């Protein structure tokens, strides 16, 4: 039975220290370039065992190449500067060289399970570890292939816990191996006994063995009987996942086992058949001399014997234990754990255990995920059952569910089925009311786990969709800020990944847009440098080539609009990527798409705000002039076209470098367009700053430039006074508007709009509630 995972909390300082050191190996040891190969620990550094053990375990999680892992372990095996006691190298790419290095240490625990590079040649070094008390060498077929006649000569007599599961050992080899282990109390032989061998080789351990795991073993008819002779057993696991191995566990056997193993507290019989028991009494024919009261008393007594057991509780009080499994009714008290996966628990109302692994309830399912983390078929059954449960009812303990699902996904990072099932459940657990039940540490751990999945399994469309949809449940970008760069890199990569239904691109392009909508300054520059602009231009080019204007196309232009807002370098990237050529092609290819045109013109308006880039836009002045009369999306296209031309014209007549259209013609068309707009028109736009507009208020040489700027301010303060009046005050726009009003050269329409805007601000001030200060 597995130990419960601790609840997710803020990372400890020690965990952060270890994480930093293993990712920056040069902080504590000398390295050789260019691959930063570690050589030796710095002379003034000593790493105690409580830190060194954790560092080694964390290094294994990185799945380093064999030579890299061996080099690192040789550094850790300097006994003068590094102390190791409990080494976990499970599933790592170590070779025999690492086992030789570890021989210098006095280890108490060693886990080298599933280290497939190890061979029989490392055994002499391995068994120099005479101090070992815990050894896990399971799933190492090559390592144990050489166990022969001299096996008993290896000095393992201090071992108390041994796991040799999933190996190929005969009963003769097992007998030789176990004979000298006089202190052994825990043995795991999972999937070792496949030929129907008996268990007599365990006889030397019968007086001391407390835990025995025989998962997926072929127990012959004598096997169950022999188990009853292991009087000291506390934990017995005879579960099966292989459909060819299950036994029909008779009630007689279960009764005998319960009676023979008085200390039994944990039993796993998952995958077996249990003989149907009688949960209700069957009355015998009553004789004439038996009264009705006697019959009722007999029925009650029989029922009690068949369903209930009596035991003494921790408080000394007598307690009655109901049990629907006839063979287990002889238990002296409830088991601490009972594994029943694969059985029809719906017919077993009363189970004699504190903790049950099954799929009949949320608690049982979560126990299944927790206990069977290393048994893939059971783990998948638990994950899939939990997903189905989530779709039907509300989860009672979402925090525990998240922790266990994350543990499963971390343990099986390359297992697509585990990742798909886990991510599907995380999608539901990060929505709706569950949000308030998860801590920030839970949510951060989920994001990290999803990113790990995205980066590890790149060819599973279902997984990538699940991860994307789940990430959309988080607050973008607030909950991504602590690993912002990693998130953006993955979004850029996935936004360019196609799937047959197109959902994948829609998810990740939308997320890219959400990210750039909420970042400013350096983060917006970083987003551009990380490739979002290049990615969006690539998507637009792809859609043009396929003559398709879809949600991805429109969102890509929207993303470019947002990422270039008041960010000159990103505007330059757009032009360098031939963005204007794509603008012309899109306008010609999709003339009946007003939202697309609005997004494109909003973006070009951002480029026009950058003075050094305006000469490039001059070449498209005729297009912008034509769009002044475009009312396909209200005034938005016309407004942005006029704004673009206003910024170009603001540089003065001397900068107008084209012959057609003439500057005066463009200015006249701008005036006509602005005069046609209604001041109270609702807008589909969001200004974070008025800086670019306020700069145009000072352009006295071209009144229509001032006209556009002051109309924009008046319109925004009219339709959204509570937001934009405050913004105008905050950015010190009122003195500029007063200057425009007082300037004798200001044309009447501009003065009137400026005065109207000032009045709107004043009215908004009066409508704001006054705050009362109590002294």
XYZ file of C-alpha atoms in Angstrom:
775
model
C 0.000 0.000 0.000
C 1.369 3.415 -0.952
C 1.967 6.228 1.491
C -0.361 9.193 1.061
C 1.100 12.176 -0.749
C 1.460 15.327 1.362
C -0.872 18.170 0.368
C 0.488 20.754 -2.033
C 1.945 23.742 -0.213
C 4.381 26.511 -1.013
C 7.755 25.062 -2.089
C 10.268 24.767 0.730
C 13.547 26.649 0.610
C 15.368 23.313 0.444
C 13.364 22.272 -2.642
C 14.136 25.567 -4.366
C 17.822 25.195 -3.494
C 17.985 21.683 -4.940
C 16.095 22.676 -8.078
C 18.495 25.550 -8.718
C 21.629 23.508 -8.063
C 20.763 20.636 -10.385
C 19.862 23.046 -13.185
C 23.020 25.102 -12.547
C 25.526 22.362 -11.830
C 28.387 24.856 -12.051
C 27.297 26.391 -8.729
C 28.873 23.586 -6.698
C 31.309 21.757 -8.967
C 33.834 22.423 -11.704
C 32.653 21.767 -15.247
C 34.340 21.324 -18.592
C 32.981 23.182 -21.615
C 31.265 23.074 -24.038
C 28.837 20.505 -22.589
C 29.364 21.534 -18.964
C 30.583 18.062 -18.046
C 30.974 17.917 -14.234
C 34.416 17.003 -12.946
C 34.572 17.433 -9.174
C 32.874 19.204 -6.287
C 34.477 22.508 -5.259
C 37.016 22.033 -2.453
C 35.108 24.138 0.052
C 31.764 22.383 -0.556
C 30.259 19.570 1.522
C 26.830 18.155 0.692
C 25.153 16.278 3.579
C 23.062 13.198 2.910
C 19.677 14.854 3.440
C 20.480 17.193 0.528
C 22.590 14.866 -1.620
C 19.941 12.109 -1.596
C 17.286 14.556 -2.804
C 19.576 15.983 -5.485
C 20.235 12.529 -6.925
C 16.510 11.715 -6.979
C 15.744 15.017 -8.714
C 18.480 14.389 -11.293
C 16.766 11.122 -12.197
C 13.585 13.020 -13.011
C 15.429 14.895 -15.748
C 15.937 11.721 -17.812
C 19.533 12.634 -18.659
C 21.556 10.651 -21.184
C 23.633 7.784 -19.824
C 27.084 9.409 -20.032
C 25.767 12.635 -18.514
C 24.139 10.753 -15.637
C 27.242 8.645 -15.017
C 29.426 11.782 -14.934
C 27.154 13.418 -12.397
C 27.035 10.330 -10.198
C 30.839 10.091 -10.217
C 30.873 13.614 -8.754
C 28.388 12.617 -6.053
C 30.452 9.585 -5.133
C 33.313 11.621 -3.680
C 32.840 10.432 -0.094
C 35.028 13.206 1.345
C 32.620 15.895 0.186
C 29.307 14.172 -0.476
C 27.357 11.871 1.845
C 24.807 9.496 0.358
C 22.567 7.168 2.372
C 19.245 6.732 0.564
C 19.783 6.723 -3.190
C 16.857 6.598 -5.611
C 17.954 6.013 -9.216
C 14.640 4.553 -10.353
C 14.244 4.589 -14.173
C 17.512 6.460 -14.704
C 19.960 5.967 -17.553
C 22.904 4.862 -15.428
C 25.430 2.221 -16.413
C 27.579 -0.196 -14.420
C 30.017 2.701 -13.897
C 27.601 4.387 -11.508
C 27.175 1.219 -9.418
C 30.960 1.015 -9.105
C 31.069 4.659 -7.968
C 28.346 4.086 -5.379
C 30.359 1.240 -3.833
C 32.450 3.910 -2.047
C 29.431 4.958 0.043
C 27.803 3.214 2.976
C 24.231 3.109 1.737
C 21.142 2.124 3.712
C 18.660 2.279 0.845
C 19.152 1.821 -2.900
C 16.540 1.892 -5.641
C 17.838 0.953 -9.087
C 14.530 -0.312 -10.410
C 14.062 -0.259 -14.168
C 17.627 0.842 -14.947
C 17.853 -0.939 -18.258
C 21.524 -0.246 -18.932
C 22.665 -2.290 -15.922
C 24.068 -5.768 -16.558
C 25.226 -8.717 -14.491
C 28.791 -7.345 -14.477
C 27.838 -4.758 -11.860
C 26.751 -7.333 -9.272
C 30.098 -7.551 -7.441
C 30.042 -3.791 -6.906
C 26.359 -3.788 -6.036
C 26.750 -6.335 -3.274
C 29.653 -4.536 -1.670
C 26.844 -2.551 -0.067
C 26.770 -4.716 3.040
C 24.982 -2.002 5.027
C 21.925 -2.020 2.752
C 18.606 -2.450 4.491
C 16.338 -1.595 1.528
C 17.060 -2.727 -2.038
C 14.879 -2.404 -5.124
C 16.266 -4.107 -8.235
C 12.925 -4.821 -9.895
C 12.428 -4.637 -13.673
C 16.128 -5.333 -14.318
C 16.115 -8.521 -16.359
C 19.699 -8.107 -17.616
C 21.011 -7.390 -14.142
C 19.574 -10.581 -12.663
C 20.270 -12.792 -15.656
C 23.530 -13.981 -14.080
C 22.197 -15.097 -10.720
C 23.601 -18.607 -10.489
C 25.093 -21.153 -8.164
C 27.161 -18.608 -6.220
C 24.258 -16.330 -5.444
C 24.197 -17.205 -1.776
C 27.766 -15.913 -1.371
C 26.635 -12.309 -1.730
C 26.513 -10.661 1.712
C 22.935 -9.397 1.862
C 22.140 -10.517 5.375
C 21.289 -6.962 6.569
C 18.491 -6.519 4.042
C 15.051 -5.971 5.538
C 13.187 -4.927 2.374
C 13.786 -6.470 -1.070
C 11.963 -5.905 -4.352
C 12.884 -8.211 -7.237
C 9.572 -7.943 -9.073
C 9.231 -8.219 -12.859
C 12.402 -10.308 -13.229
C 13.026 -13.809 -14.523
C 14.151 -16.000 -11.638
C 13.477 -19.674 -11.103
C 12.375 -21.005 -7.740
C 15.875 -22.513 -7.300
C 17.435 -19.087 -7.812
C 14.927 -17.513 -5.450
C 15.679 -20.083 -2.788
C 19.416 -19.401 -3.026
C 18.865 -15.683 -2.954
C 16.547 -15.676 0.049
C 18.344 -18.239 2.206
C 20.930 -15.845 3.749
C 18.436 -13.005 4.253
C 17.825 -13.696 7.912
C 16.535 -10.164 8.594
C 14.186 -9.866 5.616
C 10.655 -8.763 6.558
C 9.337 -7.395 3.233
C 9.511 -9.113 -0.168
C 8.063 -8.125 -3.548
C 7.921 -10.865 -6.192
C 5.505 -9.162 -8.607
C 5.217 -11.100 -11.877
C 8.122 -13.407 -11.040
C 6.179 -16.634 -10.563
C 4.512 -17.227 -13.911
C 4.917 -20.991 -14.319
C 2.655 -22.157 -11.541
C 5.516 -22.820 -9.110
C 4.697 -23.424 -5.482
C 5.783 -21.109 -2.666
C 7.830 -23.507 -0.563
C 10.980 -21.498 -1.243
C 9.536 -18.969 1.222
C 9.574 -21.464 4.093
C 12.842 -20.088 5.653
C 11.085 -16.697 5.953
C 7.782 -17.960 7.318
C 8.493 -16.837 10.874
C 9.639 -13.319 9.967
C 7.962 -12.117 6.741
C 5.567 -9.246 7.403
C 4.897 -8.008 3.861
C 4.582 -10.163 0.751
C 3.654 -8.926 -2.716
C 2.732 -11.581 -5.285
C 1.066 -9.293 -7.819
C 0.445 -11.021 -11.178
C 1.885 -14.306 -9.977
C 0.484 -17.665 -11.040
C -0.500 -19.219 -7.745
C -1.105 -22.942 -8.037
C -3.631 -24.667 -5.838
C -1.094 -25.181 -3.050
C -0.029 -21.525 -3.076
C -2.999 -20.067 -1.205
C -2.713 -22.770 1.437
C 0.979 -22.048 1.966
C 0.249 -18.340 2.454
C -1.706 -19.259 5.558
C 1.505 -20.543 7.156
C 3.127 -17.075 7.080
C 1.846 -16.215 10.533
C 3.560 -12.813 10.848
C 2.130 -11.289 7.646
C 0.695 -7.788 7.976
C 0.428 -7.007 4.258
C -0.494 -9.538 1.574
C -0.920 -8.648 -2.104
C -2.134 -11.413 -4.433
C -3.764 -9.067 -6.954
C -3.690 -9.731 -10.700
C -3.869 -7.498 -13.761
C -3.239 -10.314 -16.244
C -6.613 -11.752 -17.310
C -5.066 -15.228 -17.597
C -4.050 -15.399 -13.934
C -7.082 -14.753 -11.714
C -8.190 -17.330 -9.189
C -11.647 -17.927 -7.848
C -11.151 -17.086 -4.203
C -13.446 -19.320 -2.243
C -15.022 -18.174 0.975
C -13.416 -21.156 2.696
C -9.962 -19.988 1.670
C -10.654 -16.417 2.790
C -11.990 -17.653 6.097
C -8.935 -19.848 6.628
C -6.586 -17.002 5.705
C -8.282 -14.549 8.082
C -8.085 -17.097 10.891
C -4.471 -18.097 10.126
C -3.051 -14.582 9.765
C -4.001 -12.826 13.005
C -1.864 -9.732 12.313
C -3.173 -9.100 8.780
C -3.990 -5.409 8.288
C -3.646 -4.953 4.512
C -5.006 -7.255 1.799
C -5.082 -6.792 -1.963
C -7.189 -9.254 -3.947
C -7.861 -7.001 -6.939
C -8.585 -8.777 -10.210
C -9.719 -12.068 -8.659
C -13.155 -13.627 -8.530
C -14.762 -13.886 -5.136
C -17.170 -16.714 -4.595
C -20.652 -15.339 -4.132
C -21.550 -15.434 -0.455
C -24.833 -15.456 1.357
C -25.532 -12.005 2.699
C -28.989 -12.945 3.924
C -30.050 -16.020 5.826
C -32.038 -18.864 4.353
C -34.573 -20.182 6.809
C -34.812 -23.828 7.463
C -38.240 -25.402 7.586
C -39.679 -24.758 11.020
C -40.994 -27.571 13.146
C -44.284 -27.455 14.915
C -42.723 -27.179 18.369
C -40.704 -24.005 17.496
C -42.532 -20.841 18.425
C -42.668 -17.709 16.256
C -40.429 -15.820 18.720
C -37.808 -18.562 18.496
C -37.802 -18.364 14.688
C -37.297 -14.584 14.757
C -34.492 -14.932 17.297
C -32.786 -17.593 15.184
C -33.055 -15.405 12.041
C -31.516 -12.441 13.822
C -28.693 -14.539 15.228
C -27.909 -16.138 11.855
C -27.966 -12.751 10.122
C -25.578 -11.341 12.703
C -23.178 -14.224 12.228
C -23.301 -13.874 8.455
C -22.980 -10.106 8.180
C -21.404 -8.742 11.361
C -18.175 -9.156 13.285
C -17.574 -7.829 16.757
C -14.264 -6.230 17.749
C -12.835 -3.929 20.357
C -12.237 -0.358 19.142
C -9.306 1.923 20.003
C -11.352 3.454 22.813
C -11.961 0.027 24.364
C -15.609 -0.023 23.380
C -17.100 -3.047 21.665
C -17.925 -2.279 18.052
C -19.758 -4.216 15.381
C -18.310 -4.483 11.863
C -20.618 -5.210 8.933
C -19.108 -7.221 6.096
C -20.649 -8.172 2.754
C -17.790 -10.564 1.865
C -18.580 -13.806 3.616
C -14.994 -15.024 3.701
C -13.760 -11.927 5.545
C -16.350 -11.868 8.314
C -13.909 -13.513 10.680
C -11.625 -10.465 10.818
C -10.920 -9.358 14.347
C -11.061 -5.705 13.287
C -11.307 -3.696 10.046
C -8.336 -3.891 7.693
C -6.318 -0.734 7.180
C -6.420 -1.380 3.409
C -8.395 -3.627 1.078
C -7.781 -3.770 -2.683
C -10.869 -4.793 -4.644
C -10.267 -3.291 -8.076
C -11.990 -5.252 -10.799
C -14.625 -6.693 -8.500
C -18.271 -5.728 -8.637
C -18.268 -3.585 -5.510
C -21.790 -2.368 -6.215
C -23.006 -5.644 -4.701
C -20.717 -5.261 -1.685
C -22.428 -2.713 0.500
C -20.284 -3.224 3.592
C -16.510 -3.576 3.217
C -14.332 -4.416 6.222
C -11.578 -1.826 5.698
C -10.726 1.740 6.572
C -9.306 2.355 3.088
C -10.609 0.585 -0.027
C -9.218 0.726 -3.548
C -11.932 0.274 -6.170
C -14.075 2.279 -8.589
C -17.433 2.397 -6.802
C -17.059 5.808 -5.138
C -14.886 8.920 -5.330
C -12.906 7.898 -2.269
C -12.259 4.401 -3.631
C -11.210 5.758 -7.031
C -8.786 8.242 -5.519
C -7.375 5.460 -3.339
C -6.867 3.437 -6.515
C -4.888 6.224 -8.171
C -2.816 6.693 -5.025
C -2.038 3.054 -4.293
C -1.466 1.818 -7.840
C 0.773 4.593 -9.131
C 3.298 2.018 -10.388
C 0.753 -0.415 -11.863
C -0.233 1.040 -15.197
C -3.405 -0.920 -15.911
C -4.816 -0.249 -12.445
C -3.748 3.388 -12.583
C -5.493 3.906 -15.924
C -8.640 2.259 -14.614
C -8.606 4.662 -11.675
C -7.960 7.747 -13.837
C -10.631 6.833 -16.377
C -13.161 6.054 -13.648
C -12.494 9.398 -11.992
C -13.033 11.233 -15.275
C -16.381 9.496 -15.755
C -17.341 10.311 -12.176
C -16.471 13.998 -12.696
C -18.840 14.183 -15.644
C -21.704 12.784 -13.574
C -21.361 14.290 -10.087
C -19.449 17.007 -8.271
C -16.095 16.090 -6.798
C -16.129 16.205 -2.990
C -12.361 16.493 -2.491
C -10.898 18.344 -5.502
C -7.624 19.180 -3.741
C -6.801 15.529 -3.121
C -7.919 14.624 -6.625
C -5.617 17.220 -8.182
C -2.653 16.099 -6.087
C -3.093 12.446 -7.046
C -3.678 13.142 -10.747
C -0.562 15.311 -10.841
C 1.415 12.563 -9.113
C 0.255 10.074 -11.766
C 1.123 12.410 -14.640
C 4.547 13.135 -13.164
C 5.292 9.447 -12.650
C 4.266 8.538 -16.209
C 5.468 11.575 -18.204
C 5.708 9.694 -21.517
C 2.557 7.615 -21.205
C 0.055 9.209 -23.570
C -2.979 7.424 -22.089
C -2.147 8.523 -18.561
C -1.515 12.086 -19.707
C -4.729 12.267 -21.756
C -6.897 10.872 -18.972
C -5.249 13.020 -16.304
C -5.446 16.242 -18.331
C -9.117 15.578 -19.122
C -9.922 15.450 -15.417
C -7.806 18.538 -14.706
C -9.906 20.412 -17.270
C -13.026 19.833 -15.164
C -11.227 20.451 -11.859
C -10.110 23.937 -12.925
C -13.565 25.163 -13.894
C -16.487 26.724 -12.068
C -16.749 26.330 -8.318
C -13.602 24.202 -8.141
C -11.488 27.342 -8.685
C -12.188 28.550 -5.149
C -11.299 25.163 -3.662
C -7.799 24.980 -5.141
C -4.873 26.877 -3.663
C -2.476 28.943 -5.758
C 0.069 26.147 -5.290
C -2.353 23.613 -6.747
C -2.998 25.850 -9.740
C 0.681 26.534 -10.342
C 1.445 22.824 -10.112
C -1.282 22.090 -12.678
C 0.158 24.639 -15.121
C 3.641 23.173 -14.716
C 2.369 19.634 -15.239
C 0.441 20.626 -18.377
C 3.501 22.355 -19.817
C 5.577 19.259 -19.060
C 3.043 17.157 -20.956
C 3.026 19.537 -23.921
C 6.815 19.487 -24.136
C 7.167 15.722 -23.657
C 4.434 14.278 -25.905
C 4.295 16.434 -29.020
C 2.368 14.166 -31.390
C -0.858 13.535 -29.468
C -3.526 15.922 -30.751
C -5.963 14.847 -28.022
C -3.447 15.585 -25.276
C -2.450 18.938 -26.752
C -6.117 19.921 -27.044
C -6.812 18.838 -23.454
C -3.858 20.842 -22.168
C -4.855 23.907 -24.172
C -8.481 23.838 -23.059
C -7.378 23.378 -19.444
C -4.924 26.276 -19.620
C -7.774 28.459 -20.875
C -9.431 27.966 -17.474
C -6.667 29.988 -15.822
C -6.445 33.753 -15.525
C -4.386 34.852 -18.514
C -1.684 36.059 -18.080
C -1.769 36.580 -14.284
C -1.370 32.905 -13.393
C 1.326 32.423 -16.037
C 3.643 35.241 -14.958
C 5.899 33.083 -12.791
C 6.969 31.048 -15.858
C 5.895 33.498 -18.516
C 8.632 32.831 -21.057
C 8.074 29.070 -20.990
C 4.340 29.541 -21.536
C 4.824 31.869 -24.507
C 7.348 29.568 -26.194
C 4.907 26.673 -26.005
C 1.995 28.768 -27.239
C 3.982 29.924 -30.249
C 4.965 26.359 -31.093
C 1.482 24.940 -30.687
C -0.273 27.756 -32.520
C 1.486 26.486 -35.643
C 0.522 22.847 -35.064
C -2.382 21.708 -37.214
C -4.893 19.010 -36.427
C -7.664 17.564 -38.614
C -10.436 19.534 -36.898
C -8.579 22.822 -36.487
C -9.370 23.026 -32.764
C -5.731 23.010 -31.706
C -4.799 26.174 -33.584
C -7.952 27.980 -32.462
C -7.136 27.235 -28.823
C -3.529 28.348 -28.892
C -3.965 31.374 -31.189
C -6.703 32.564 -28.837
C -4.326 32.107 -25.893
C -1.607 34.058 -27.700
C -4.086 36.897 -28.177
C -5.141 36.767 -24.530
C -1.522 36.925 -23.417
C -0.616 39.985 -25.495
C -3.825 41.772 -24.469
C -2.703 41.850 -20.864
C 1.032 42.547 -20.968
C 2.882 45.816 -21.341
C 6.393 47.207 -21.627
C 9.221 44.709 -21.393
C 6.899 41.705 -21.351
C 5.296 42.800 -24.608
C 8.748 43.217 -26.147
C 9.678 39.749 -24.878
C 6.570 38.254 -26.471
C 7.636 39.724 -29.800
C 11.174 38.401 -29.468
C 9.863 34.940 -28.559
C 8.238 34.663 -31.970
C 4.547 35.517 -31.649
C 4.696 38.064 -34.490
C 6.496 35.681 -36.818
C 4.038 32.930 -35.836
C 0.958 35.058 -36.599
C 2.357 36.174 -39.948
C 3.030 32.542 -40.808
C -0.566 31.574 -39.967
C -1.920 34.446 -42.077
C 0.273 33.421 -45.018
C -0.959 29.834 -44.695
C -4.611 30.934 -44.724
C -4.030 33.159 -47.743
C -2.488 30.292 -49.666
C -5.562 28.189 -48.892
C -7.930 31.096 -49.568
C -9.509 30.661 -46.166
C -10.594 33.451 -43.837
C -11.488 31.725 -40.576
C -11.308 32.316 -36.846
C -7.562 31.643 -36.819
C -6.961 34.282 -39.509
C -9.004 36.957 -37.718
C -7.508 36.158 -34.309
C -3.988 36.244 -35.753
C -4.564 39.828 -36.980
C -6.117 40.707 -33.626
C -3.028 39.330 -31.878
C -0.772 41.456 -34.094
C -2.927 44.498 -33.314
C -2.495 43.930 -29.571
C 1.178 43.006 -29.603
C 2.162 46.145 -31.540
C 0.257 48.541 -29.267
C 2.762 51.254 -28.212
C 5.661 48.853 -28.858
C 7.851 50.230 -31.637
C 10.153 47.211 -31.905
C 7.200 44.890 -32.435
C 5.844 47.226 -35.118
C 9.220 47.015 -36.840
C 9.061 43.196 -36.680
C 5.663 43.335 -38.359
C 7.015 45.418 -41.250
C 10.176 43.307 -41.526
C 7.980 40.229 -41.841
C 6.268 41.725 -44.909
C 3.156 42.453 -42.902
C 1.960 45.258 -45.169
C 2.088 42.994 -48.191
C -0.086 40.500 -46.288
C -2.475 43.335 -45.403
C -2.970 44.185 -49.094
C -3.408 40.538 -50.074
C -5.957 39.901 -47.301
C -7.954 43.008 -48.233
C -8.105 41.912 -51.858
C -8.815 38.237 -51.079
C -11.515 38.849 -48.440
C -13.269 42.148 -49.245
C -16.467 41.102 -47.426
C -14.856 40.503 -44.012
C -15.376 43.715 -41.980
C -13.982 42.305 -38.698
C -10.809 41.240 -40.474
C -10.400 44.701 -41.996
C -11.018 46.346 -38.620
C -8.290 44.239 -36.976
C -5.826 44.988 -39.768
C -6.442 48.743 -39.663
C -6.139 48.794 -35.874
C -2.703 47.216 -36.227
C -1.630 49.677 -38.933
C -2.761 52.506 -36.666
C -0.238 51.240 -34.085
C 2.543 51.228 -36.696
C 1.620 54.789 -37.708
C 2.242 55.966 -34.150
C 5.964 55.177 -34.586
C 7.524 58.158 -36.377
C 10.488 56.304 -37.874
C 8.136 53.743 -39.487
C 5.716 56.207 -41.090
C 7.743 56.637 -44.322
C 7.093 52.970 -45.021
C 3.327 53.506 -44.642
C 3.415 56.473 -47.044
C 3.431 54.005 -49.942
C -0.048 52.830 -48.937
C -1.645 56.285 -48.534
C -4.025 55.721 -51.455
C -5.349 52.556 -49.772
C -5.879 54.369 -46.489
C -7.636 57.253 -48.286
C -9.976 54.784 -49.951
C -10.785 53.216 -46.585
C -11.886 56.577 -45.170
C -15.282 55.889 -46.710
C -15.545 52.281 -45.466
C -18.577 51.808 -43.209
C -18.636 48.011 -43.296
C -17.926 47.778 -39.551
C -19.408 51.037 -38.324
C -16.844 53.818 -38.126
C -13.957 51.606 -36.949
C -12.210 51.137 -40.311
C -12.756 54.752 -41.328
C -11.597 55.955 -37.893
C -8.365 53.907 -37.993
C -7.661 54.931 -41.589
C -8.042 58.602 -40.613
C -5.843 58.067 -37.558
C -3.112 56.474 -39.674
C -3.209 59.351 -42.159
C -3.270 61.883 -39.289
C 0.009 60.546 -37.921
C 1.597 60.555 -41.369
C 0.406 64.122 -41.994
C 1.612 65.240 -38.571
C 5.209 65.017 -39.805
C 4.579 68.019 -42.057
C 4.347 68.746 -45.790
C 8.072 68.250 -46.337
C 7.841 64.542 -45.491
C 5.085 63.808 -48.041
C 7.226 61.866 -50.482
C 4.635 60.565 -52.966
C 3.003 62.279 -55.924
C -0.304 60.480 -55.726
C -2.449 61.008 -53.851
C -1.543 64.587 -53.079
C -1.395 65.628 -49.438
C -4.103 68.280 -49.754
C -6.442 65.755 -51.356
C -5.932 63.321 -48.494
C -6.524 66.033 -45.882
C -9.780 67.045 -47.538
C -11.014 63.456 -47.600
C -10.090 63.115 -43.902
C -12.166 66.214 -43.027
C -15.153 64.851 -44.923
C -14.884 61.501 -43.148
C -14.540 62.970 -39.634
C -17.521 65.285 -40.203
C -19.641 62.264 -41.117
C -19.080 60.457 -37.798
C -21.627 60.700 -34.966
C -19.967 61.792 -31.724
C -21.985 59.362 -29.599
C -21.050 56.290 -31.679
C -20.273 53.295 -29.452
C -16.772 51.937 -30.003
C -15.233 48.502 -30.208
C -11.807 49.623 -29.016
C -9.838 49.782 -25.773
C -7.279 52.531 -25.128
C -4.779 52.029 -22.333
C -3.073 55.355 -23.020
C -3.907 58.604 -24.801
C -0.252 59.460 -25.364
C -0.186 59.124 -29.187
C -3.471 61.078 -29.524
C -2.377 63.865 -27.154
C 0.796 64.393 -29.182
C -1.342 65.186 -32.218
C -3.137 67.989 -30.346
C 0.036 70.067 -30.694
C 0.182 69.807 -34.512
C -0.897 73.336 -35.436
C 0.367 73.235 -39.023
C -2.300 70.716 -40.075
C -5.687 71.421 -38.431
C -7.295 68.191 -39.628
C -4.729 66.279 -37.553
C -5.939 68.165 -34.455
C -9.513 67.574 -35.626
C -9.090 63.796 -35.647
C -7.321 63.801 -32.258
C -9.852 65.979 -30.453
C -12.785 64.128 -32.030
C -11.330 60.843 -30.738
C -11.072 62.238 -27.185
C -14.566 63.761 -27.291
C -16.092 60.540 -28.593
C -14.433 58.312 -25.997
C -15.318 60.624 -23.110
C -18.908 60.747 -24.385
C -19.536 57.000 -24.669
C -17.334 55.836 -21.742
C -16.949 58.835 -19.426
C -16.144 56.949 -16.225
C -13.135 55.272 -17.861
C -11.762 57.800 -20.317
C -12.343 61.049 -18.409
C -10.159 59.671 -15.634
C -7.536 58.492 -18.133
C -7.471 61.915 -19.786
C -6.893 63.610 -16.433
C -4.302 61.069 -15.382
C -2.241 61.602 -18.541
C -2.430 65.392 -18.170
C -4.510 65.917 -21.268
C -6.592 68.747 -19.777
C -3.845 71.421 -19.992
C -3.317 70.502 -23.651
C -7.026 70.797 -24.410
C -7.132 74.200 -22.684
C -4.150 75.292 -24.731
C -5.983 74.272 -27.910
C -9.067 76.236 -26.783
C -7.035 79.376 -25.996
C -4.940 79.287 -29.181
C -6.316 81.884 -31.652
C -5.137 79.767 -34.593
C -7.357 76.816 -33.595
C -10.177 76.268 -36.092
C -13.746 76.506 -34.688
C -14.691 72.827 -34.940
C -11.540 71.767 -33.072
C -12.117 74.425 -30.374
C -15.728 73.364 -29.937
C -14.795 69.664 -29.560
C -12.014 70.537 -27.101
C -14.419 72.603 -24.988
C -16.988 69.822 -25.118
C -14.405 67.313 -23.895
C -13.370 69.558 -21.000
C -17.028 69.897 -20.033
C -17.473 66.117 -20.069
C -14.539 65.709 -17.704
C -15.949 68.321 -15.342
C -19.374 66.674 -15.347
C -17.833 63.294 -14.662
C -16.039 64.746 -11.637
C -19.318 66.027 -10.211
C -20.997 62.650 -10.649
C -18.284 60.789 -8.723
C -19.291 60.003 -5.091
C -17.335 61.922 -2.484
C -15.286 59.930 0.012
C -15.819 60.782 3.684
C -12.833 60.829 6.006
C -13.496 60.371 9.709
C -10.926 62.003 11.974
